[in-house]
Amino acid sequence: QVQLVESGGGLVQAGGSLRLSCATSGSIFSRYAMGWYRQAPGKQRELVASITTGGSTNYEDSTKDRFTISRDNAKNTVFLQMNSLKPEDTAVYYCHAISSVYWGQGTQVTVSS
């Protein structure tokens, strides 16, 4: 499950931006839709955004119009551009190959008020 490696998390002020990256293998990247999930303390892990191998995207309602998921096929990498961050976005963000057992180890995003 360390076949997906997230990076780009950190501490930002409300209204700021972060860009998360998830690097994976070509065999995973070419076969599965990719998703970004997040889990805050005391809450269930939730799907934030996903992108299919064909490039179709879906977003959770609270992140729509603020977050953008994308794929770089040459680098086997999926990104999550997060703008206008809010304190409620604070969570550990995980990359996942959807419908597989493959998860990254997570990257912490903290948004201060």
Short mmCIF file of C-alpha atoms in Angstrom, two decimals:
data_model
loop_
_atom_site.label_atom_id
_atom_site.label_comp_id
_atom_site.label_asym_id
_atom_site.label_seq_id
_atom_site.Cartn_x
_atom_site.Cartn_y
_atom_site.Cartn_z
CA GLN A 1 0.00 0.00 0.00
CA VAL A 2 3.04 2.29 -0.14
CA GLN A 3 2.63 2.19 -3.90
CA LEU A 4 0.90 5.57 -3.65
CA VAL A 5 2.90 8.42 -2.12
CA GLU A 6 1.27 11.73 -1.21
CA SER A 7 3.05 15.04 -0.77
CA GLY A 8 2.28 18.73 -0.61
CA GLY A 9 0.43 19.05 2.67
CA GLY A 10 1.21 21.70 5.22
CA LEU A 11 -0.06 24.57 7.33
CA VAL A 12 -1.83 27.45 5.61
CA GLN A 13 -3.99 30.38 6.61
CA ALA A 14 -7.67 30.41 5.71
CA GLY A 15 -8.05 31.57 2.14
CA GLY A 16 -4.71 30.13 1.10
CA SER A 17 -3.88 27.38 -1.37
CA LEU A 18 -2.09 24.04 -1.46
CA ARG A 19 -1.36 21.57 -4.22
CA LEU A 20 -1.26 17.90 -3.25
CA SER A 21 0.49 15.28 -5.34
CA CYS A 22 0.10 11.50 -5.43
CA ALA A 23 2.76 9.51 -7.24
CA THR A 24 2.00 5.91 -8.15
CA SER A 25 3.04 3.15 -10.52
CA GLY A 26 2.02 2.99 -14.14
CA SER A 27 0.22 -0.33 -13.62
CA ILE A 28 -2.05 1.26 -11.01
CA PHE A 29 -2.43 4.61 -12.71
CA SER A 30 -3.50 3.14 -16.03
CA ARG A 31 -6.05 0.74 -14.54
CA TYR A 32 -7.90 2.62 -11.78
CA ALA A 33 -9.81 5.79 -11.25
CA MET A 34 -7.96 7.84 -8.64
CA GLY A 35 -9.46 9.61 -5.66
CA TRP A 36 -8.53 12.00 -2.91
CA TYR A 37 -10.07 11.24 0.47
CA ARG A 38 -9.76 13.06 3.76
CA GLN A 39 -10.30 12.21 7.40
CA ALA A 40 -10.62 14.73 10.20
CA PRO A 41 -10.48 13.78 13.89
CA GLY A 42 -13.74 12.18 14.99
CA LYS A 43 -15.07 11.93 11.45
CA GLN A 44 -15.30 9.19 8.85
CA ARG A 45 -13.02 9.18 5.87
CA GLU A 46 -14.78 10.86 2.97
CA LEU A 47 -14.21 11.10 -0.75
CA VAL A 48 -13.25 14.64 -1.74
CA ALA A 49 -12.70 14.27 -5.47
CA SER A 50 -12.09 11.58 -8.06
CA ILE A 51 -10.91 11.30 -11.63
CA THR A 52 -11.34 8.39 -14.02
CA THR A 53 -8.79 7.07 -16.47
CA GLY A 54 -10.70 9.00 -19.11
CA GLY A 55 -10.49 12.27 -17.19
CA SER A 56 -14.04 12.56 -15.87
CA THR A 57 -14.17 14.21 -12.44
CA ASN A 58 -16.47 14.25 -9.42
CA TYR A 59 -16.34 16.47 -6.34
CA GLU A 60 -17.85 16.53 -2.89
CA ASP A 61 -20.27 19.46 -2.63
CA SER A 62 -18.27 21.44 -0.07
CA THR A 63 -15.14 21.43 -2.26
CA LYS A 64 -16.73 21.97 -5.64
CA ASP A 65 -15.48 25.22 -7.25
CA ARG A 66 -12.57 25.38 -4.79
CA PHE A 67 -10.70 22.13 -5.48
CA THR A 68 -9.52 20.72 -8.80
CA ILE A 69 -8.34 17.17 -9.38
CA SER A 70 -6.14 16.39 -12.38
CA ARG A 71 -3.86 13.69 -13.80
CA ASP A 72 -0.42 13.81 -15.37
CA ASN A 73 -0.30 10.64 -17.43
CA ALA A 74 3.38 11.02 -18.29
CA LYS A 75 4.35 11.12 -14.61
CA ASN A 76 1.73 8.68 -13.23
CA THR A 77 0.69 11.39 -10.81
CA VAL A 78 -2.65 12.76 -9.63
CA PHE A 79 -2.97 16.26 -8.18
CA LEU A 80 -5.42 18.09 -5.98
CA GLN A 81 -5.28 21.86 -6.28
CA MET A 82 -6.97 23.36 -3.22
CA ASN A 83 -7.89 27.04 -3.25
CA SER A 84 -9.79 29.25 -0.81
CA LEU A 85 -9.04 26.83 2.00
CA LYS A 86 -11.22 26.86 5.09
CA PRO A 87 -10.52 25.58 8.62
CA GLU A 88 -13.03 22.78 8.03
CA ASP A 89 -10.75 21.46 5.28
CA THR A 90 -8.25 20.47 7.97
CA ALA A 91 -7.67 16.72 7.74
CA VAL A 92 -5.28 14.03 6.66
CA TYR A 93 -5.63 13.65 2.91
CA TYR A 94 -5.21 10.23 1.32
CA CYS A 95 -4.73 9.13 -2.25
CA HIS A 96 -6.59 5.96 -3.28
CA ALA A 97 -6.90 3.80 -6.36
CA ILE A 98 -10.66 3.45 -6.36
CA SER A 99 -12.07 -0.07 -5.96
CA SER A 100 -8.59 -1.38 -5.15
CA VAL A 101 -6.76 -2.06 -1.87
CA TYR A 102 -4.15 0.58 -2.65
CA TRP A 103 -3.92 3.60 -0.34
CA GLY A 104 -1.26 6.16 0.33
CA GLN A 105 -0.09 6.92 3.86
CA GLY A 106 -1.61 10.39 3.93
CA THR A 107 -0.47 14.00 4.09
CA GLN A 108 -1.62 16.46 6.76
CA VAL A 109 -3.42 19.63 5.71
CA THR A 110 -4.02 22.19 8.44
CA VAL A 111 -5.89 25.43 7.78
CA SER A 112 -5.69 28.04 10.50
CA SER A 113 -8.39 30.59 11.20
#
